[in-house]
Structure formats: C-alpha cells, structure tokens
Coordinates of C-alpha atoms (C1' of nucleotides) in Angstrom, one line a residue:
Chain A
X444 CA 104.2 59.8 -188.2
X445 CA 108.1 60.2 -188.4
X446 CA 110.1 60.7 -191.6
X447 CA 110.7 57.2 -193.5
X448 CA 114.3 58.0 -193.7
X449 CA 116.5 55.1 -193.2
X450 CA 118.7 56.7 -190.8
X451 CA 115.7 57.5 -188.6
X452 CA 116.4 55.3 -185.5
X453 CA 112.9 54.3 -185.1
X454 CA 112.6 52.8 -188.6
X455 CA 116.1 51.0 -188.0
X456 CA 115.0 49.6 -185.0
X457 CA 111.6 48.4 -186.5
X458 CA 113.4 46.7 -189.4
X459 CA 116.1 45.0 -187.2
X460 CA 113.6 43.8 -184.8
X461 CA 111.4 42.3 -187.9
X462 CA 114.2 40.5 -189.1
X463 CA 115.1 39.0 -185.6
X464 CA 111.4 38.6 -184.2
X465 CA 110.8 36.4 -187.6
X466 CA 114.3 34.3 -187.2
X467 CA 114.4 33.8 -183.6
X468 CA 110.7 34.4 -182.0
X469 CA 109.5 36.7 -179.6
X470 CA 110.9 34.8 -176.6
X471 CA 114.0 34.2 -178.5
X472 CA 114.8 37.5 -179.3
X473 CA 116.2 40.1 -176.3
X474 CA 115.7 43.7 -176.4
X475 CA 119.7 44.0 -176.2
X476 CA 120.3 41.9 -179.1
X477 CA 117.8 44.2 -181.0
X478 CA 119.5 47.7 -179.6
X479 CA 123.0 46.0 -180.3
X480 CA 122.1 44.9 -184.0
X481 CA 120.8 48.4 -184.7
X482 CA 123.8 49.8 -183.2
X483 CA 122.0 51.6 -180.5
X484 CA 122.1 51.5 -176.4
X485 CA 119.4 49.8 -175.0
X486 CA 117.6 53.0 -173.5
X487 CA 117.3 54.3 -177.0
X488 CA 115.7 51.6 -178.1
X489 CA 113.1 52.2 -175.1
X490 CA 112.9 55.7 -176.0
X491 CA 112.1 55.6 -179.6
X492 CA 109.7 52.2 -179.4
X493 CA 108.6 51.4 -175.8
X494 CA 108.5 48.2 -174.3
X495 CA 109.2 45.0 -176.3
X496 CA 105.7 44.1 -176.5
X497 CA 104.8 47.5 -178.1
X498 CA 107.7 46.9 -180.5
X499 CA 106.8 43.3 -181.3
X500 CA 103.0 44.8 -182.1
X501 CA 104.2 47.5 -184.1
X502 CA 106.4 44.8 -186.2
X503 CA 103.4 42.4 -186.6
X504 CA 100.9 45.5 -187.8
X505 CA 103.8 46.8 -190.2
X506 CA 104.0 43.1 -191.6
X507 CA 100.4 42.9 -192.1
X508 CA 99.9 46.1 -193.8
X509 CA 102.7 45.3 -196.3
X510 CA 100.7 42.1 -196.9
X511 CA 97.3 43.5 -197.4
X512 CA 99.0 46.2 -199.5
X513 CA 100.5 43.9 -201.7
X514 CA 97.2 41.7 -202.4
X515 CA 95.2 44.8 -202.6
X516 CA 97.5 46.0 -205.4
X517 CA 97.2 42.7 -207.3
X518 CA 93.4 42.2 -206.5
X519 CA 92.8 46.0 -208.0
X520 CA 93.9 44.3 -211.3
X521 CA 92.4 40.6 -211.3
X522 CA 89.1 39.6 -212.6
X523 CA 87.0 37.0 -210.6
X524 CA 88.0 33.9 -213.0
X525 CA 90.6 31.3 -213.0
X526 CA 93.2 33.7 -214.7
X527 CA 92.6 36.3 -212.2
X528 CA 92.9 34.3 -209.1
X529 CA 96.4 32.8 -210.7
X530 CA 97.9 36.4 -210.9
X531 CA 96.4 36.8 -207.4
X532 CA 98.1 33.9 -206.4
X533 CA 101.4 34.9 -208.0
X534 CA 101.5 38.1 -206.3
X535 CA 100.9 36.3 -202.8
X536 CA 104.2 34.1 -203.7
X537 CA 106.1 37.2 -205.0
X538 CA 105.1 38.8 -201.7
X539 CA 106.5 36.2 -199.4
X540 CA 109.2 35.3 -201.5
X541 CA 110.5 38.9 -201.4
X542 CA 109.5 39.2 -197.5
X543 CA 109.8 35.9 -196.2
X544 CA 109.8 37.5 -192.6
X545 CA 106.3 38.0 -192.9
X546 CA 105.2 34.2 -193.1
X547 CA 107.7 33.7 -190.4
X548 CA 105.9 36.0 -188.3
X549 CA 102.6 34.4 -188.5
X550 CA 103.9 31.6 -186.8
X551 CA 104.0 33.5 -183.5
X552 CA 100.8 34.9 -184.3
X553 CA 99.1 31.7 -184.7
X554 CA 101.0 30.3 -181.6
X555 CA 99.7 33.1 -179.2
X556 CA 96.1 33.6 -177.9
X557 CA 96.7 37.1 -176.7
X558 CA 94.3 39.6 -177.2
X559 CA 96.2 41.9 -179.2
X560 CA 97.2 39.5 -181.4
X561 CA 93.8 37.9 -182.0
X562 CA 93.1 41.7 -182.9
X563 CA 95.3 41.6 -185.7
X564 CA 93.8 38.5 -187.4
X565 CA 90.5 40.0 -187.0
X566 CA 91.7 43.2 -188.8
X567 CA 94.1 41.8 -191.5
X568 CA 93.8 38.1 -192.0
X569 CA 89.9 37.3 -191.6
X570 CA 89.2 39.6 -194.2
X571 CA 91.6 39.1 -196.8
X572 CA 90.7 35.3 -196.2
X573 CA 87.1 36.2 -197.1
X574 CA 87.4 38.3 -199.7
X575 CA 89.4 35.8 -201.2
X576 CA 87.4 33.2 -201.0
X577 CA 84.4 34.9 -202.2
X578 CA 86.6 35.7 -205.3
X579 CA 87.2 31.7 -205.7
X580 CA 83.3 31.0 -205.2
X581 CA 82.9 33.6 -208.3
X582 CA 85.6 31.9 -210.3
X583 CA 84.7 28.0 -209.6
X584 CA 83.1 25.5 -211.8
X585 CA 81.6 22.6 -211.2
X586 CA 83.1 20.1 -208.7
X587 CA 85.3 23.0 -207.0
X588 CA 86.7 22.8 -203.8
X589 CA 85.3 24.4 -200.8
X590 CA 86.4 28.0 -201.0
X591 CA 87.4 28.6 -197.9
X592 CA 89.9 26.0 -197.8
X593 CA 91.3 26.7 -201.1
X594 CA 92.4 29.9 -199.9
X595 CA 94.0 28.4 -196.8
X596 CA 95.8 25.8 -198.9
X597 CA 97.5 28.4 -201.0
X598 CA 98.1 30.3 -197.7
X599 CA 99.4 26.9 -195.7
X600 CA 101.7 26.0 -198.9
X601 CA 103.0 29.4 -199.7
X602 CA 104.0 29.7 -196.0
X603 CA 105.5 26.2 -195.8
X604 CA 107.5 26.5 -198.6
X605 CA 108.6 30.1 -197.5
X606 CA 109.5 29.4 -194.2
X607 CA 111.2 25.7 -194.4
X608 CA 111.2 24.7 -198.2
X609 CA 111.3 21.3 -199.3
X610 CA 113.8 18.6 -197.4
X611 CA 116.0 17.0 -199.7
X612 CA 119.0 15.2 -199.9
X613 CA 121.2 18.2 -199.9
X614 CA 119.2 20.3 -197.5
X615 CA 116.2 22.3 -198.0
X616 CA 115.3 23.7 -201.2
X617 CA 113.4 26.7 -200.9
X618 CA 113.0 30.5 -201.9
X619 CA 116.9 30.8 -202.5
X620 CA 116.7 29.1 -205.3
X621 CA 115.0 30.6 -208.3
X622 CA 114.1 27.3 -209.7
X623 CA 112.8 25.7 -206.9
X624 CA 110.7 28.8 -206.6
X625 CA 109.2 28.4 -210.3
X626 CA 108.9 24.7 -209.5
X627 CA 106.5 25.5 -206.4
X628 CA 104.7 28.2 -208.5
X629 CA 103.8 25.5 -211.0
X630 CA 102.7 23.5 -208.5
X631 CA 100.6 26.2 -207.2
X632 CA 99.1 26.7 -210.4
X633 CA 98.2 23.4 -210.8
X634 CA 96.2 23.3 -207.3
X635 CA 94.8 26.6 -208.2
X636 CA 93.2 25.2 -211.2
X637 CA 92.2 22.0 -209.8
X638 CA 90.3 23.5 -206.9
X639 CA 88.5 25.6 -209.2
X640 CA 87.0 22.5 -210.5
X641 CA 88.8 22.9 -213.8
X642 CA 90.8 19.8 -213.9
X643 CA 94.6 19.0 -214.2
X644 CA 94.8 19.3 -217.9
X645 CA 93.4 22.6 -217.7
X646 CA 96.8 24.3 -216.2
X647 CA 99.0 26.8 -217.4
X648 CA 100.6 25.3 -220.9
X649 CA 104.1 24.5 -219.7
X650 CA 103.2 24.9 -216.0
X651 CA 106.0 27.6 -215.2
X652 CA 104.8 30.9 -215.2
X653 CA 107.4 32.2 -212.9
X654 CA 107.5 35.8 -212.7
X655 CA 110.1 38.4 -211.1
Chain B
X1283 CA 102.6 6.9 -177.3
X1284 CA 103.9 3.9 -175.3
X1285 CA 104.2 5.0 -171.3
X1286 CA 106.0 2.3 -169.5
X1287 CA 104.2 3.6 -166.2
X1288 CA 102.0 7.0 -165.8
X1289 CA 103.7 7.3 -162.4
X1290 CA 107.4 7.2 -163.8
X1291 CA 108.7 10.7 -163.2
X1292 CA 110.7 10.6 -166.5
X1293 CA 107.8 9.9 -168.7
X1294 CA 105.7 12.5 -166.7
X1295 CA 108.4 15.3 -167.1
X1296 CA 108.7 14.2 -171.0
X1297 CA 105.2 14.5 -171.3
X1298 CA 104.4 17.9 -169.8
X1299 CA 107.5 19.0 -171.4
X1300 CA 106.2 18.2 -174.9
X1301 CA 103.1 19.9 -174.2
X1302 CA 104.6 22.9 -172.9
X1303 CA 107.4 23.2 -175.7
X1304 CA 104.3 22.8 -178.4
X1305 CA 102.5 25.5 -176.8
X1306 CA 105.2 28.3 -175.9
X1307 CA 108.2 27.4 -177.9
X1308 CA 111.9 26.3 -176.6
X1309 CA 112.4 29.9 -175.4
X1310 CA 109.2 30.5 -173.9
X1311 CA 109.5 27.5 -171.8
X1312 CA 111.7 27.4 -168.7
X1313 CA 112.5 24.4 -166.8
X1314 CA 111.2 25.7 -163.8
X1315 CA 107.8 25.8 -165.6
X1316 CA 108.3 22.2 -166.6
X1317 CA 108.8 21.1 -162.9
X1318 CA 106.2 23.0 -161.4
X1319 CA 103.3 21.7 -164.3
X1320 CA 104.8 17.9 -163.5
X1321 CA 104.7 18.5 -159.9
X1322 CA 108.4 17.8 -159.0
X1323 CA 111.6 20.1 -158.3
X1324 CA 114.0 21.6 -160.6
X1325 CA 116.9 19.3 -159.6
X1326 CA 114.5 16.4 -160.0
X1327 CA 113.8 17.2 -163.4
X1328 CA 117.7 17.5 -164.0
X1329 CA 118.0 14.3 -162.5
X1330 CA 116.0 12.6 -164.6
X1331 CA 116.4 13.8 -168.0
X1332 CA 119.6 16.4 -167.8
X1333 CA 119.4 19.8 -169.0
X1334 CA 116.9 21.5 -171.0
X1335 CA 118.2 20.9 -174.0
X1336 CA 118.6 17.4 -173.8
X1337 CA 114.9 17.4 -172.7
X1338 CA 114.0 19.3 -175.8
X1339 CA 115.7 16.8 -178.0
X1340 CA 114.3 13.8 -176.3
X1341 CA 110.7 15.6 -177.1
X1342 CA 111.2 15.9 -180.3
X1343 CA 112.9 12.4 -181.0
X1344 CA 109.5 11.1 -179.4
X1345 CA 107.3 13.1 -181.6
X1346 CA 109.0 11.9 -184.7
X1347 CA 109.2 8.4 -183.5
X1348 CA 105.3 8.4 -182.8
X1349 CA 104.6 10.0 -186.3
X1350 CA 106.7 7.4 -187.8
X1351 CA 105.2 4.7 -186.2
X1352 CA 101.4 5.9 -187.2
X1353 CA 102.7 6.4 -190.5
X1354 CA 104.3 2.8 -190.7
X1355 CA 101.4 1.3 -189.7
X1356 CA 99.4 3.0 -192.1
X1357 CA 101.5 2.2 -195.1
X1358 CA 101.8 -1.3 -194.2
X1359 CA 98.3 -2.0 -195.3
X1360 CA 98.0 0.8 -198.2
X1361 CA 98.3 -0.4 -201.8
X1362 CA 100.3 2.1 -204.1
X1363 CA 97.0 3.6 -205.7
X1364 CA 94.5 6.5 -205.2
X1365 CA 92.7 4.9 -202.4
X1366 CA 95.6 4.1 -200.3
X1367 CA 97.1 7.2 -200.8
X1368 CA 93.7 8.3 -199.2
X1369 CA 94.1 6.0 -196.2
X1370 CA 97.6 6.9 -195.7
X1371 CA 96.3 10.5 -195.7
X1372 CA 93.8 9.6 -193.4
X1373 CA 96.0 8.1 -191.1
X1374 CA 98.3 11.4 -190.8
X1375 CA 95.4 13.7 -190.1
X1376 CA 94.0 11.0 -187.2
X1377 CA 97.4 11.3 -185.8
X1378 CA 97.9 15.1 -186.2
X1379 CA 94.5 15.6 -184.6
X1380 CA 95.2 13.3 -181.8
X1381 CA 98.5 14.5 -181.4
X1382 CA 98.3 18.3 -182.4
X1383 CA 101.7 18.7 -180.3
X1384 CA 103.6 17.3 -183.3
X1385 CA 102.7 19.8 -185.7
X1386 CA 103.0 22.5 -183.2
X1387 CA 106.9 21.2 -182.5
X1388 CA 107.6 21.0 -185.9
X1389 CA 107.7 24.5 -186.3
X1390 CA 110.4 25.1 -184.1
X1391 CA 112.4 22.7 -186.0
X1392 CA 112.1 24.8 -189.1
X1393 CA 112.9 27.9 -187.2
X1394 CA 116.2 26.2 -185.9
X1395 CA 119.2 25.5 -188.1
X1396 CA 120.9 23.5 -185.2
X1397 CA 122.8 20.5 -186.1
X1398 CA 120.9 18.2 -183.6
X1399 CA 117.3 19.4 -185.2
X1400 CA 118.7 19.4 -188.9
X1401 CA 119.7 15.9 -187.8
X1402 CA 116.3 14.8 -186.8
X1403 CA 115.2 16.1 -190.0
X1404 CA 117.5 13.9 -191.9
X1405 CA 116.4 10.9 -189.8
X1406 CA 112.8 11.4 -189.5
X1407 CA 110.8 13.8 -192.1
X1408 CA 112.7 13.3 -195.1
X1409 CA 112.7 9.7 -195.5
X1410 CA 109.0 9.9 -195.0
X1411 CA 108.6 12.4 -197.5
X1412 CA 110.7 10.7 -199.8
X1413 CA 109.0 7.1 -199.3
X1414 CA 105.5 8.6 -199.9
X1415 CA 106.4 10.9 -202.8
X1416 CA 107.6 7.2 -204.3
X1417 CA 103.9 6.0 -203.6
X1418 CA 102.3 9.0 -205.3
X1419 CA 104.3 8.4 -208.3
X1420 CA 103.4 4.8 -208.5
X1421 CA 99.5 5.9 -208.0
X1422 CA 100.0 8.8 -210.4
X1423 CA 97.9 9.2 -213.6
X1424 CA 98.5 11.5 -216.6
X1425 CA 98.5 15.3 -215.5
X1426 CA 99.5 14.5 -211.9
X1427 CA 101.4 16.9 -209.7
X1428 CA 104.6 17.1 -208.6
X1429 CA 105.1 14.0 -206.1
X1430 CA 107.3 15.6 -204.0
X1431 CA 105.0 18.7 -203.7
X1432 CA 101.9 16.5 -203.6
X1433 CA 103.1 15.2 -200.3
X1434 CA 104.3 18.4 -199.0
X1435 CA 101.1 20.2 -199.8
X1436 CA 99.5 17.3 -197.7
X1437 CA 101.9 18.1 -195.0
X1438 CA 101.5 22.0 -195.1
X1439 CA 98.0 21.8 -194.8
X1440 CA 97.7 19.1 -192.2
X1441 CA 100.1 21.1 -190.1
X1442 CA 98.4 24.4 -190.7
X1443 CA 95.1 23.3 -190.0
X1444 CA 96.1 21.4 -186.6
X1445 CA 97.9 24.4 -185.5
X1446 CA 96.0 27.3 -186.4
X1447 CA 92.7 25.9 -188.1
X1448 CA 90.7 28.5 -190.2
X1449 CA 90.2 32.1 -189.0
X1450 CA 86.4 33.0 -189.0
X1451 CA 83.9 35.2 -187.7
X1452 CA 83.7 33.3 -184.4
X1453 CA 87.2 33.0 -184.1
X1454 CA 89.3 29.9 -185.6
X1455 CA 87.5 26.7 -186.3
X1456 CA 89.9 23.7 -185.7
X1457 CA 90.6 20.2 -184.5
X1458 CA 88.3 20.8 -181.7
X1459 CA 85.2 20.6 -184.1
X1460 CA 84.8 17.2 -185.1
X1461 CA 82.5 18.5 -188.2
X1462 CA 85.6 21.0 -189.1
X1463 CA 87.8 17.9 -188.9
X1464 CA 85.5 16.3 -191.5
X1465 CA 85.1 19.3 -193.8
X1466 CA 89.2 19.5 -193.7
X1467 CA 89.2 15.6 -194.3
X1468 CA 87.1 15.7 -197.4
X1469 CA 89.0 19.0 -198.9
X1470 CA 92.2 17.1 -198.6
X1471 CA 90.4 14.3 -200.3
X1472 CA 89.4 16.0 -203.2
X1473 CA 93.3 17.5 -203.3
X1474 CA 94.5 13.9 -203.3
X1475 CA 92.6 12.9 -206.0
X1476 CA 93.2 16.0 -208.2
X1477 CA 97.1 16.0 -207.2
X1478 CA 96.9 12.5 -208.4
X1479 CA 95.4 13.6 -212.0
X1480 CA 91.9 11.8 -211.0
X1481 CA 90.4 15.2 -210.4
X1482 CA 86.9 16.4 -211.7
X1483 CA 87.0 17.1 -215.7
X1484 CA 90.5 15.0 -216.0
X1485 CA 91.3 14.4 -219.4
X1486 CA 89.0 16.8 -220.8
X1487 CA 91.2 19.7 -221.7
X1488 CA 89.3 23.2 -221.4
X1489 CA 86.2 21.4 -219.6
X1490 CA 85.9 24.4 -217.3
X1491 CA 86.0 27.2 -219.6
X1492 CA 87.9 30.1 -218.2
X1493 CA 91.6 29.8 -219.1
X1494 CA 94.9 32.1 -218.9
Chain C
dT297 C1' 127.6 88.5 -180.2
dG298 C1' 127.7 86.1 -176.2
dG299 C1' 125.1 83.9 -172.7
dT300 C1' 121.3 81.4 -170.8
dC301 C1' 117.8 78.2 -171.4
dT302 C1' 115.3 74.8 -172.8
dC303 C1' 114.3 70.6 -175.8
dC304 C1' 115.6 66.0 -177.6
dA305 C1' 118.5 62.1 -178.6
dT306 C1' 121.6 59.3 -176.3
dC307 C1' 124.5 56.6 -173.1
dA308 C1' 126.5 53.8 -168.7
dA309 C1' 124.7 52.1 -164.9
dG310 C1' 121.8 50.0 -162.2
dC311 C1' 117.0 47.9 -160.9
dG312 C1' 114.5 43.7 -159.4
dA313 C1' 113.4 39.4 -161.6
dT314 C1' 114.0 35.3 -164.0
dT315 C1' 116.9 32.0 -166.4
dG316 C1' 119.3 27.3 -166.6
dA317 C1' 122.4 24.8 -163.6
dC318 C1' 124.6 23.0 -159.8
dT319 C1' 125.3 21.5 -155.0
dG320 C1' 124.9 18.8 -150.2
dG321 C1' 122.0 16.2 -147.9
dG322 C1' 117.8 13.8 -146.3
dA323 C1' 114.6 10.2 -147.2
dT324 C1' 113.5 5.7 -148.9
dA325 C1' 114.0 1.2 -150.8
dC326 C1' 116.6 -3.0 -151.4
Chain D
dG149 C1' 125.2 -0.4 -146.2
dT150 C1' 124.5 1.1 -150.5
dA151 C1' 122.0 2.9 -154.3
dT152 C1' 118.1 5.2 -155.8
dC153 C1' 115.4 9.0 -155.5
dC154 C1' 114.0 13.7 -154.4
dC155 C1' 114.3 18.9 -152.3
dA156 C1' 115.8 23.5 -150.6
dG157 C1' 119.1 26.5 -151.5
dT158 C1' 122.4 29.0 -154.3
dC159 C1' 125.0 30.6 -158.3
dA160 C1' 126.4 33.5 -162.3
dA161 C1' 124.2 35.1 -166.1
dT162 C1' 120.6 37.5 -168.6
dC163 C1' 115.9 39.1 -168.9
dG164 C1' 113.1 43.9 -169.7
dC165 C1' 113.3 48.3 -167.9
dT166 C1' 114.0 52.5 -165.5
dT167 C1' 117.1 55.9 -163.9
dG168 C1' 120.4 60.0 -163.9
dA169 C1' 123.7 62.3 -166.6
dT170 C1' 125.7 64.2 -171.0
dG171 C1' 126.1 66.8 -175.3
dG172 C1' 124.0 69.4 -179.2
dA173 C1' 120.7 72.3 -181.6
dG174 C1' 117.8 75.7 -181.5
dA175 C1' 115.0 80.0 -179.1
dC176 C1' 115.5 83.8 -176.3
dC177 C1' 117.3 88.1 -174.5
dA178 C1' 120.6 91.9 -173.5

DNA sequence: TGGTCTCCATCAAGCGATTGACTGGGATAC
DNA sequence: GTATCCCAGTCAATCGCTTGATGGAGACCA
C-alpha cells in the first residue's frame, strides 16, 4: 500500500478518475482526460494505475469499500428495531449525499454483465442487502412489506434522488439544496415506518429528522 | 410502438439503435455497430437518420412518446382514488417490463446536462410527474406521503427493478421471471396504499410499538 | 569529495485501431 | 430521365496503450 498523501500521484489519479467515471461513464471518460485533469502525462497514469480497465475496477472497489465502511459503522450502533433502521437509513442518505459519485458509479455496474463487475456485486452489494433485509425482518411488525424489497426501495430511492433529484419547474431539485434533502429524508422515514408495518401515523413527529 | 413497416430501413435502424443505446449507452454504441446490427451500410444509416446525435434524440423522443402514450391511455380510465392510482401504477409497471429499454434510456438522460436532453425532460417527464402528483393529492388520506415524492418513489423503484432487478444468491432476479414481477408489483401496491395514508395501522398511532 | 551506477518517476512521441462523418457512384423504381 | 436508395472507400480525429529518452535521488567505491 502506498502512502495516502494527497500528493501521491496514484491517489490523485484515482480521485480524478472517480469523479470523471461517475460523471461521464466508462466509455465517456478517456484516459487522456483523466491524465489532463490530474495534471499528469498519459504515460504516467499508465505507470501508476495500469490500464483503463484496471483503474476503473480500482475506482469501483474503493467506492464499494467506502459505502460498506459507512454502513458498517452505522450498523454497529443500531438496534434491530424501527428506530435503529431509521438511523441506518439516515447514515445511508448521509453517505450518498456526501459521496454522490458512489450511486452514480452503481449505474454502470447495473449496466454491465462483465464478470469483474458481477464479482463486485457479490462481494459488496449482496451481503449488504441481505444483512439489512435480516434487520428489517427482525424489526417488522404485522403487515410489514417484503423485507428484501423494502431494502431495495430505500436503495433505489436514495440513488434516484442523489443522482437526478426531482424534476421541477426550475430544473431538478436535489442534493445541492439542504431543504430538499430534508424533505427527501422525511419521505424516506415515513416510507421506512410504513414498510415495517407501523402505519403512516407512527412516523417521526414533525417528520424532519435531517441531520448533518 | 407504431411501426409503419417492419421493412422500413429507418424504423429498423431506430429499433436497433434503441436497443443498443439502452444496453451500452450513448458513448458505448458506435454508428458502425448500429449499421452492422441493422444489416446496413454506415452511409445508409446516415442517409436515413442523419448523424449519431440526431439518431439518439429520435430514439429518446420515441421512448418518451411511447411512455406517455401508455400512461395517457391508463390515466383516461382511472379515477382519482387509491384503486385508480393502483391501476395507473400497474400500467406503468406493465409498460416498463414490456419495454425495459425505456428505463435504461432514462439513465443517460439523468447523466446528461445537454440542453436537448433537458428539453425532453421538460416536455415529457415533468408534466407526467406533476399530473400524477395531482392525482395522488386528490386520492390522499390523512397522513399521506409527500405527493411528489410518492410519484418519484414509484418511478425510482420501477426503473431500479426493471434495469437491475434484485441481487440474489443466484444472480439478479428481475423482469425475466414473471413470479418476481408479481412479487415486485405486490410490493408496489402495498407502498402505494401506504403512501396514500391507507396502509395497515392507519390512524392507530403507536400501533406497532417500536418508536424512535 | 568526486565519480559512477542503478533505480524511480515522468515525459514527448508514436503505435495500430476505431471513431463519426463524408464522398462519388452504382442500382433500382417510377 | 429523375429521384430514391444503398454501398465501398476515405477522411481527420481520437481511442488505449507502449516506447525510448530524460532528470533526480540515493548507493557505492576510490
């Protein structure tokens, strides 16, 4: 492992590539653009991170690691009940709002049937979904929703919100507006309670709950 | 989808391009691949549909038209109540399952800030969302969810399901499995009722026990 | 101390391949 | 004869990637 110094060329390349891959996709991002943006020669990029595909897989691996780390930290202090799940949900929204490039990178994973990408899904996404679904089952009341789909609902909505926001008359409202994030979070809280079978009247009083 | 003649080269090109753009994205699809897949020479493709960008915009326009047509037909016979919204929701799921290329094409729209793509959003997506949100408001009971986010929730989930399905031990389960589609549809029905304030335990605060 | 050598990081230049777009001309239909 | 449709060929630009050369830092020896 190399030093995590901000001047480390390899780290700078990975950071730049993460941003570009998330914005323009794999095919829409050229190695020359990555090199230019990082202020390096194209050969230097190859020297540090290998080919484009290798760089892309590194970026994806890092993104998934960060996602798992954030959720692991949150899950460690969450009970298997409605309040605990709400905190886990908040942690996920916080993470995706702070790192919108991660949901953006998921898209390409979905679009790809490549073996290395499917491998990433097996090592990161699936265990996370299964573990959380188990928590949902433990916390669910009568009339609760399908646990697996409850988890997917939160993921789909959070990714959708963080990537595109909500189309409005004045363009899309999304993660750039803290008030909109609070509104989205309140909606997710209500959804969380409803899917656990706790009914719409049992949500967070005030419905806000926006943190950080 | 209206196809004047299956032998019409222009229609064949558009159909092929729709499939390829949906699968590989704009940058991942070359005009040569489109021509090859359609069994035509590149120059013939250019002759019929102009340049790549023009073809892409035509594909997007068609996709949105088809989506709107399906929803217009469904909305015409739906009352502004929970049952009506559930039928509208069913129509949307039916459409997306039958034409998974449409949700797939949305992704690139989200990823693009280009003026012509933003224009598509203004002419198709936004009016559809606003009109449906109005229906939700009319059908909503006490404690209903934020109407706009209720609509987006259905869209996000349907697109997520139709594009990627649910990761499971044996790969992703999605639209290829009718049983899985039924399971997803049941989940959306429950979600629909819950977001309208008609969910289980409605009006019985604290019915579930676990609270924040 | 000075000289030589070996790594490491970086660069300009160029590789073959592919991209989107264009051309002139042949085939067919009316 | 004219208009429509289609193709092989070609173009400049760009793609991912590799090469050979360069300069600096440290190790080693006399």
